[in-house]
Structure formats: structure tokens, C-alpha cells
Amino acid sequence: MKNSDTFQRFLFEDMGIRGELVRLDASWQAVLQRHTYPLNVSRQLGQALAAVTLLSGTIKFKGALIIQTQSRGPLHTLVVQATHRQTIRGLAHWRDPVPEGNLSEVFGEGRLVLTIQKEGEESYQGVVSLEGQCLAGALEGYFAHSEQLATRLWLFADGQRAAGLFLQALPTQTPTEEDWMRLVTLADTVTEHEMLHLPFEDLLYRLYHEEKVRLFEAEPVVFRCSCSRQRIEDMLLALGKADVEDILAEKGCVEVDCDFCNKRYQFDLVDIGVLFSEEIKSPPSSTKH
């Protein structure tokens, strides 16, 4: 299928408005294969993955963007991540049953957290209340509150694909109200079927054939988990020798599962001994006496 696992930018150069499109196929299926999600949960997760991919396209640094919901309702935790390399991963935790409905019915009272992680720098977090009819509306509220940028998103997901459309005023320009409302009104006519199936060029022509649109080169999107044995070892070291040895004595080994990819890391007595070894190995001195 054309535009499978693809992220693509476009620009209304004369108006100061940028846009992005994303469609996830194999990358979305890779997420679904690792956990069995109820339909209402998978739809929210797929929309969130499309959203984090779109929003990561607005950052110009090496690092990652994380969208997280924390709430008290049926779908109480949702975490998605996209990196500057266009790799994505995500997970959700819920309590049955998860109803259909607006954010209040699905998530309950909660908050929406956006975390920007720049390589070699401290993370930045923006937090807003989890409010609105849908996840797209909550993210639009974040940009209105935290960034003061006119932003709109259209997000869709089913059992096969997830997709999204993004429009935003450029920070360096201020589009006219007439231009902004015209482009948004046209985007509001997009259907789920078009977003999930129509080639991007055809979709943009259908929406904006009377506008001057510059379409940039498409970029591939892939599922990839950043877990590793080294990261798990660092976590165990942070936990501390006493606590890790207690787990070892109780269970005979230490097992850690990655929630994102379901990969299991196992450490036996020897592994833990080496990990917490107090031996300090240093290179021989080059000083001559």
C-alpha cells in the first residue's frame, strides 16, 4: 500500500501554515502483536501513536517526544514515544470494561503530559488537564495553553492502520484568520476511510486542490523498542544490591519484562554477582619509578 508507515510534511508557503500526514501499518501491527488490547483501548493507542509521530515532526533536535496520560478511569495509563529517527513505541494499561465515549468516559479525570527529551540535556515537561471530546482535542488544548500556537489534529485508528493529519501556524508567521479557518474547515471534511487508505497526494489534492501546497519528501516510520540489557542492568544497580539479592533469594533469578515489547531479561546468581562486583579494574600505571 502506498504511504505505508510514512510520515510526510507539507507547507502552505504563502500563509505561514505547516502540515503533516502520517500513516502507520506494520509499525502499528508490531505494537498490537505484543499485547492484546480491547478495541476501545487500541483505538486510543493508535491515535496516540499517530499523534506523537506528527508532533515529533515539529522538533528539530536529537531526542524523543513522549505523550502520556495519567488518569483514574478505565483507561488509566497510555504512553507513546517517537524519536527524531522516526521510531515509535507505545503501551496502554486499563481496567475492564473500557466504554466508548469522550475522554471523561474513557480516561476519567486525569492529565496529559508531553515530555521532550533532548540528548545530553534535561527533559522538559508540559502538563495540562485531560479534557475534551477526544485525544486530538486535548492535544490542541495543550498547544493553545502551553505554546500559544494555533494547532489542529485529526486522528484515526482501526485494527489495521493508524493515521493522522496535523495543521499548525508557523511560530515565525501569523496566518490570517480567514486562511486558517478555510484550511481547517476543508480538513474537517476528511473521512476515516480517506485517512486510512487514500494516498497522501490524492488526499491533499482532494482537500486543497485550490491552494498552493509544497509537499516534502516522505520519511519511513518503524516500530523499535529502546530497551536493552544494559538499561535493565542500570535499573537494577539503581534499585540497590540488597533489594536485588532479596528478589534473587526468593525467586532464584531476577526477571524483568519490557512493557513496550514484551522482551524478558533474566539474571541468575552469577549475573547479579558480576553486576554488583566490588572489584575495581584499572589499567596498569605507566609511571616509572
Coordinates of C-alpha atoms in Angstrom, one line a residue:
M1 CA 0.0 0.0 0.0
K2 CA 1.3 3.5 -0.9
N3 CA 2.3 5.6 2.1
S4 CA 2.5 2.6 4.4
D5 CA 4.4 3.6 7.6
T6 CA 5.1 7.0 6.2
F7 CA 5.4 10.5 7.7
Q8 CA 5.2 13.4 5.3
R9 CA 5.4 17.2 5.8
F10 CA 3.6 19.8 3.6
L11 CA 3.6 23.6 3.7
F12 CA 1.3 26.4 2.7
E13 CA 4.1 28.8 1.9
D14 CA 2.0 31.9 1.3
M15 CA 0.0 31.5 4.5
G16 CA 2.5 30.6 7.2
I17 CA 0.8 27.3 7.9
R18 CA 2.5 23.9 8.0
G19 CA 1.0 20.4 7.9
E20 CA 1.9 16.8 8.3
L21 CA 0.5 13.5 7.5
V22 CA 1.2 10.1 9.0
R23 CA 0.0 6.5 8.3
L24 CA 1.1 3.5 10.4
D25 CA 0.7 0.0 9.1
A26 CA 3.4 -2.6 10.0
S27 CA 4.6 -0.4 12.8
W28 CA 1.1 -0.3 14.3
Q29 CA 0.7 -4.0 13.8
A30 CA 4.0 -4.6 15.7
V31 CA 2.5 -2.7 18.7
L32 CA -0.7 -4.7 18.6
Q33 CA 1.1 -8.1 18.3
R34 CA 2.8 -7.5 21.7
H35 CA -0.3 -7.0 23.7
T36 CA -4.0 -8.0 23.4
Y37 CA -5.9 -4.7 23.7
P38 CA -9.7 -4.3 23.8
L39 CA -11.0 -2.4 20.7
N40 CA -11.6 0.8 22.6
V41 CA -8.1 0.8 24.0
S42 CA -6.4 0.0 20.8
R43 CA -8.2 2.9 19.0
Q44 CA -7.0 5.3 21.6
L45 CA -3.4 3.9 21.5
G46 CA -3.3 4.0 17.7
Q47 CA -4.5 7.6 17.7
A48 CA -1.9 8.5 20.3
L49 CA 0.9 6.9 18.2
A50 CA -0.2 8.8 15.1
A51 CA -0.2 12.0 17.2
V52 CA 3.2 11.5 18.8
T53 CA 4.7 10.9 15.3
L54 CA 3.1 14.1 14.0
L55 CA 4.2 16.2 16.9
S56 CA 7.7 14.8 16.9
G57 CA 8.0 16.2 13.4
T58 CA 7.9 19.7 14.8
I59 CA 11.0 19.4 16.9
K60 CA 14.5 20.0 15.4
F61 CA 16.9 18.1 17.7
K62 CA 18.1 14.6 18.5
G63 CA 15.9 13.0 21.1
A64 CA 12.4 11.9 21.7
L65 CA 8.9 13.1 22.4
I66 CA 6.6 11.2 24.8
I67 CA 2.9 11.7 25.2
Q68 CA 1.4 10.2 28.4
T69 CA -2.0 10.2 30.0
Q70 CA -2.4 9.6 33.7
S71 CA -6.0 9.2 35.0
R72 CA -8.4 7.4 37.3
G73 CA -10.8 5.9 34.8
P74 CA -10.9 2.7 32.8
L75 CA -8.0 3.6 30.5
H76 CA -5.8 4.8 33.3
T77 CA -2.3 4.8 31.6
L78 CA -1.3 5.5 28.0
V79 CA 2.3 6.1 26.9
V80 CA 3.6 6.6 23.4
Q81 CA 7.1 7.7 22.2
A82 CA 8.6 8.9 18.9
T83 CA 12.2 9.7 18.3
H84 CA 14.0 12.0 15.8
R85 CA 14.8 8.9 13.8
Q86 CA 11.0 8.2 13.3
T87 CA 10.9 5.2 15.5
I88 CA 7.8 4.7 17.7
R89 CA 6.6 2.5 20.5
G90 CA 3.6 2.6 22.9
L91 CA 1.6 0.8 25.5
A92 CA -1.7 1.1 27.5
H93 CA -3.0 -0.1 30.8
W94 CA -6.7 -0.4 31.5
R95 CA -9.4 -1.7 33.8
D96 CA -12.3 -3.6 32.2
P97 CA -14.7 -2.6 30.8
V98 CA -13.5 0.4 28.7
P99 CA -16.5 2.1 27.3
E100 CA -16.8 4.1 24.1
G101 CA -17.3 7.8 24.6
N102 CA -15.4 11.1 25.3
L103 CA -12.2 11.5 27.2
S104 CA -14.0 11.7 30.6
E105 CA -15.8 8.4 30.0
V106 CA -12.8 6.5 28.6
F107 CA -10.0 8.0 30.7
G108 CA -11.7 9.6 33.7
E109 CA -10.3 12.6 35.5
G110 CA -6.6 13.0 34.7
R111 CA -3.8 14.8 33.0
L112 CA -1.9 14.9 29.7
V113 CA 1.9 15.1 29.9
L114 CA 4.2 15.9 27.0
T115 CA 7.8 15.2 27.6
I116 CA 10.6 16.4 25.4
Q117 CA 13.9 14.5 25.8
K118 CA 16.9 16.1 24.2
E119 CA 20.1 14.0 24.0
G120 CA 22.5 15.3 26.6
E121 CA 20.1 17.7 28.3
E122 CA 17.5 17.6 31.0
S123 CA 13.9 16.7 29.9
Y124 CA 11.2 19.3 29.6
Q125 CA 7.6 18.5 30.6
G126 CA 4.3 20.3 29.8
V127 CA 1.2 19.3 31.7
V128 CA -2.5 20.1 31.0
S129 CA -5.8 18.6 32.2
L130 CA -7.1 15.7 30.1
E131 CA -10.1 17.4 28.7
G132 CA -12.2 17.4 25.6
Q133 CA -14.2 15.1 23.4
C134 CA -11.1 13.2 22.1
L135 CA -7.4 12.9 22.3
A136 CA -6.9 15.3 19.4
G137 CA -8.9 17.9 21.2
A138 CA -6.8 17.5 24.4
L139 CA -3.6 17.9 22.4
E140 CA -5.0 21.0 20.7
G141 CA -5.7 22.4 24.2
Y142 CA -2.1 21.8 25.2
F143 CA -0.8 23.9 22.3
A144 CA -3.3 26.6 22.9
H145 CA -2.3 26.7 26.6
S146 CA 1.4 26.0 26.6
E147 CA 2.6 27.1 23.2
Q148 CA 0.1 29.7 22.1
L149 CA 0.1 28.2 18.6
A150 CA -3.0 27.6 16.5
T151 CA -3.0 23.8 16.1
R152 CA -5.5 21.2 14.9
L153 CA -5.2 17.4 14.6
W154 CA -7.4 14.7 13.1
L155 CA -6.6 11.2 14.4
F156 CA -7.9 7.8 13.3
A157 CA -7.1 4.1 14.1
D158 CA -8.6 0.7 13.5
G159 CA -7.3 -2.8 13.8
Q160 CA -5.1 -2.5 10.6
R161 CA -3.9 1.1 10.5
A162 CA -3.5 4.4 12.4
A163 CA -3.3 7.8 10.7
G164 CA -3.3 11.4 11.4
L165 CA -3.4 14.9 9.9
F166 CA -1.8 18.0 11.5
L167 CA -2.1 21.7 10.8
Q168 CA -0.2 24.4 12.7
A169 CA 0.5 28.1 12.4
L170 CA 4.3 28.7 12.0
P171 CA 5.9 30.2 15.1
T172 CA 7.6 32.9 12.9
Q173 CA 4.5 33.9 11.0
T174 CA 0.9 34.7 11.8
P175 CA -1.7 33.4 9.2
T176 CA -4.8 35.4 8.7
E177 CA -7.9 34.2 10.5
E178 CA -9.6 33.7 7.1
D179 CA -6.8 31.5 5.7
W180 CA -6.6 29.4 8.9
M181 CA -10.3 28.8 9.1
R182 CA -10.5 27.9 5.4
L183 CA -7.8 25.2 5.7
V184 CA -9.3 23.9 9.0
T185 CA -12.8 23.8 7.5
L186 CA -11.6 21.8 4.5
A187 CA -9.7 19.4 6.7
D188 CA -12.8 18.8 8.8
T189 CA -14.3 17.1 5.8
V190 CA -11.7 14.3 5.8
T191 CA -13.2 10.9 6.5
E192 CA -11.7 7.9 8.4
H193 CA -11.5 5.9 5.2
E194 CA -9.6 8.6 3.3
M195 CA -7.1 9.0 6.2
L196 CA -6.5 5.2 6.4
H197 CA -6.5 4.4 2.7
L198 CA -6.1 7.3 0.3
P199 CA -2.5 8.1 -1.0
F200 CA -1.3 11.3 0.6
E201 CA -1.0 13.1 -2.8
D202 CA -4.6 12.2 -3.6
L203 CA -5.8 13.2 -0.1
L204 CA -4.1 16.6 -0.3
Y205 CA -5.5 17.2 -3.8
R206 CA -9.0 16.3 -2.5
L207 CA -8.7 18.7 0.4
Y208 CA -6.6 21.5 -1.0
H209 CA -6.6 21.5 -4.8
E210 CA -7.3 25.2 -4.9
E211 CA -4.4 26.0 -2.6
K212 CA -0.6 26.3 -3.2
V213 CA 0.9 23.3 -1.3
R214 CA 4.5 22.3 -1.1
L215 CA 4.9 18.6 -0.4
F216 CA 8.2 17.4 1.1
E217 CA 9.8 14.0 0.8
A218 CA 8.2 11.2 2.7
E219 CA 10.0 9.6 5.7
P220 CA 9.7 6.0 6.9
V221 CA 8.3 5.2 10.3
V222 CA 9.2 2.0 12.2
F223 CA 8.4 0.3 15.5
R224 CA 11.5 0.0 17.6
C225 CA 11.9 -0.5 21.4
S226 CA 14.8 1.1 23.1
C227 CA 15.1 -1.4 25.9
S228 CA 18.4 -3.3 26.3
R229 CA 20.2 -5.5 28.8
Q230 CA 22.4 -2.5 29.7
R231 CA 19.4 -0.4 30.5
I232 CA 18.0 -3.1 32.7
E233 CA 21.3 -3.5 34.5
D234 CA 21.4 0.2 35.2
M235 CA 17.9 -0.1 36.7
L236 CA 18.9 -3.0 38.9
L237 CA 22.0 -1.0 40.1
A238 CA 19.8 1.9 40.9
L239 CA 17.5 -0.4 42.9
G240 CA 20.4 -1.5 45.0
K241 CA 22.2 -4.7 45.9
A242 CA 20.2 -5.6 49.0
D243 CA 16.8 -5.4 47.2
V244 CA 18.1 -7.3 44.1
E245 CA 19.6 -10.0 46.3
D246 CA 16.2 -10.3 48.2
I247 CA 14.5 -11.0 44.9
L248 CA 17.2 -13.5 43.9
A249 CA 16.8 -15.4 47.2
E250 CA 13.1 -15.5 46.8
K251 CA 12.8 -16.5 43.2
G252 CA 16.1 -18.0 42.3
C253 CA 16.6 -15.4 39.5
V254 CA 15.7 -11.8 38.6
E255 CA 13.4 -11.4 35.6
V256 CA 12.4 -8.1 34.1
D257 CA 9.9 -7.7 31.3
C258 CA 9.8 -4.7 29.0
D259 CA 6.2 -3.4 28.9
F260 CA 6.7 -2.0 25.4
C261 CA 8.0 -5.0 23.5
N262 CA 7.4 -7.9 26.0
K263 CA 11.0 -9.0 25.8
R264 CA 12.2 -10.7 29.0
Y265 CA 15.6 -10.2 30.6
Q266 CA 16.8 -12.8 33.1
F267 CA 19.7 -12.5 35.6
D268 CA 20.9 -15.5 37.6
L269 CA 23.2 -15.7 40.6
V270 CA 26.4 -15.3 38.6
D271 CA 24.9 -12.3 36.6
I272 CA 24.0 -10.5 39.8
G273 CA 27.3 -11.2 41.3
V274 CA 29.2 -9.7 38.4
L275 CA 26.8 -6.8 38.2
F276 CA 27.4 -5.8 41.8
S277 CA 31.1 -6.8 42.0
E278 CA 33.2 -4.5 44.1
E279 CA 36.3 -5.3 42.2
I280 CA 37.8 -2.2 40.5
K281 CA 39.7 -2.9 37.4
S282 CA 42.0 -0.2 36.4
P283 CA 44.7 -0.1 33.7
P284 CA 48.3 -0.5 34.9
S285 CA 50.1 2.6 35.7
S286 CA 52.5 4.0 33.1
T287 CA 54.6 5.8 35.7
K288 CA 58.2 4.6 36.1
H289 CA 60.0 4.6 39.4

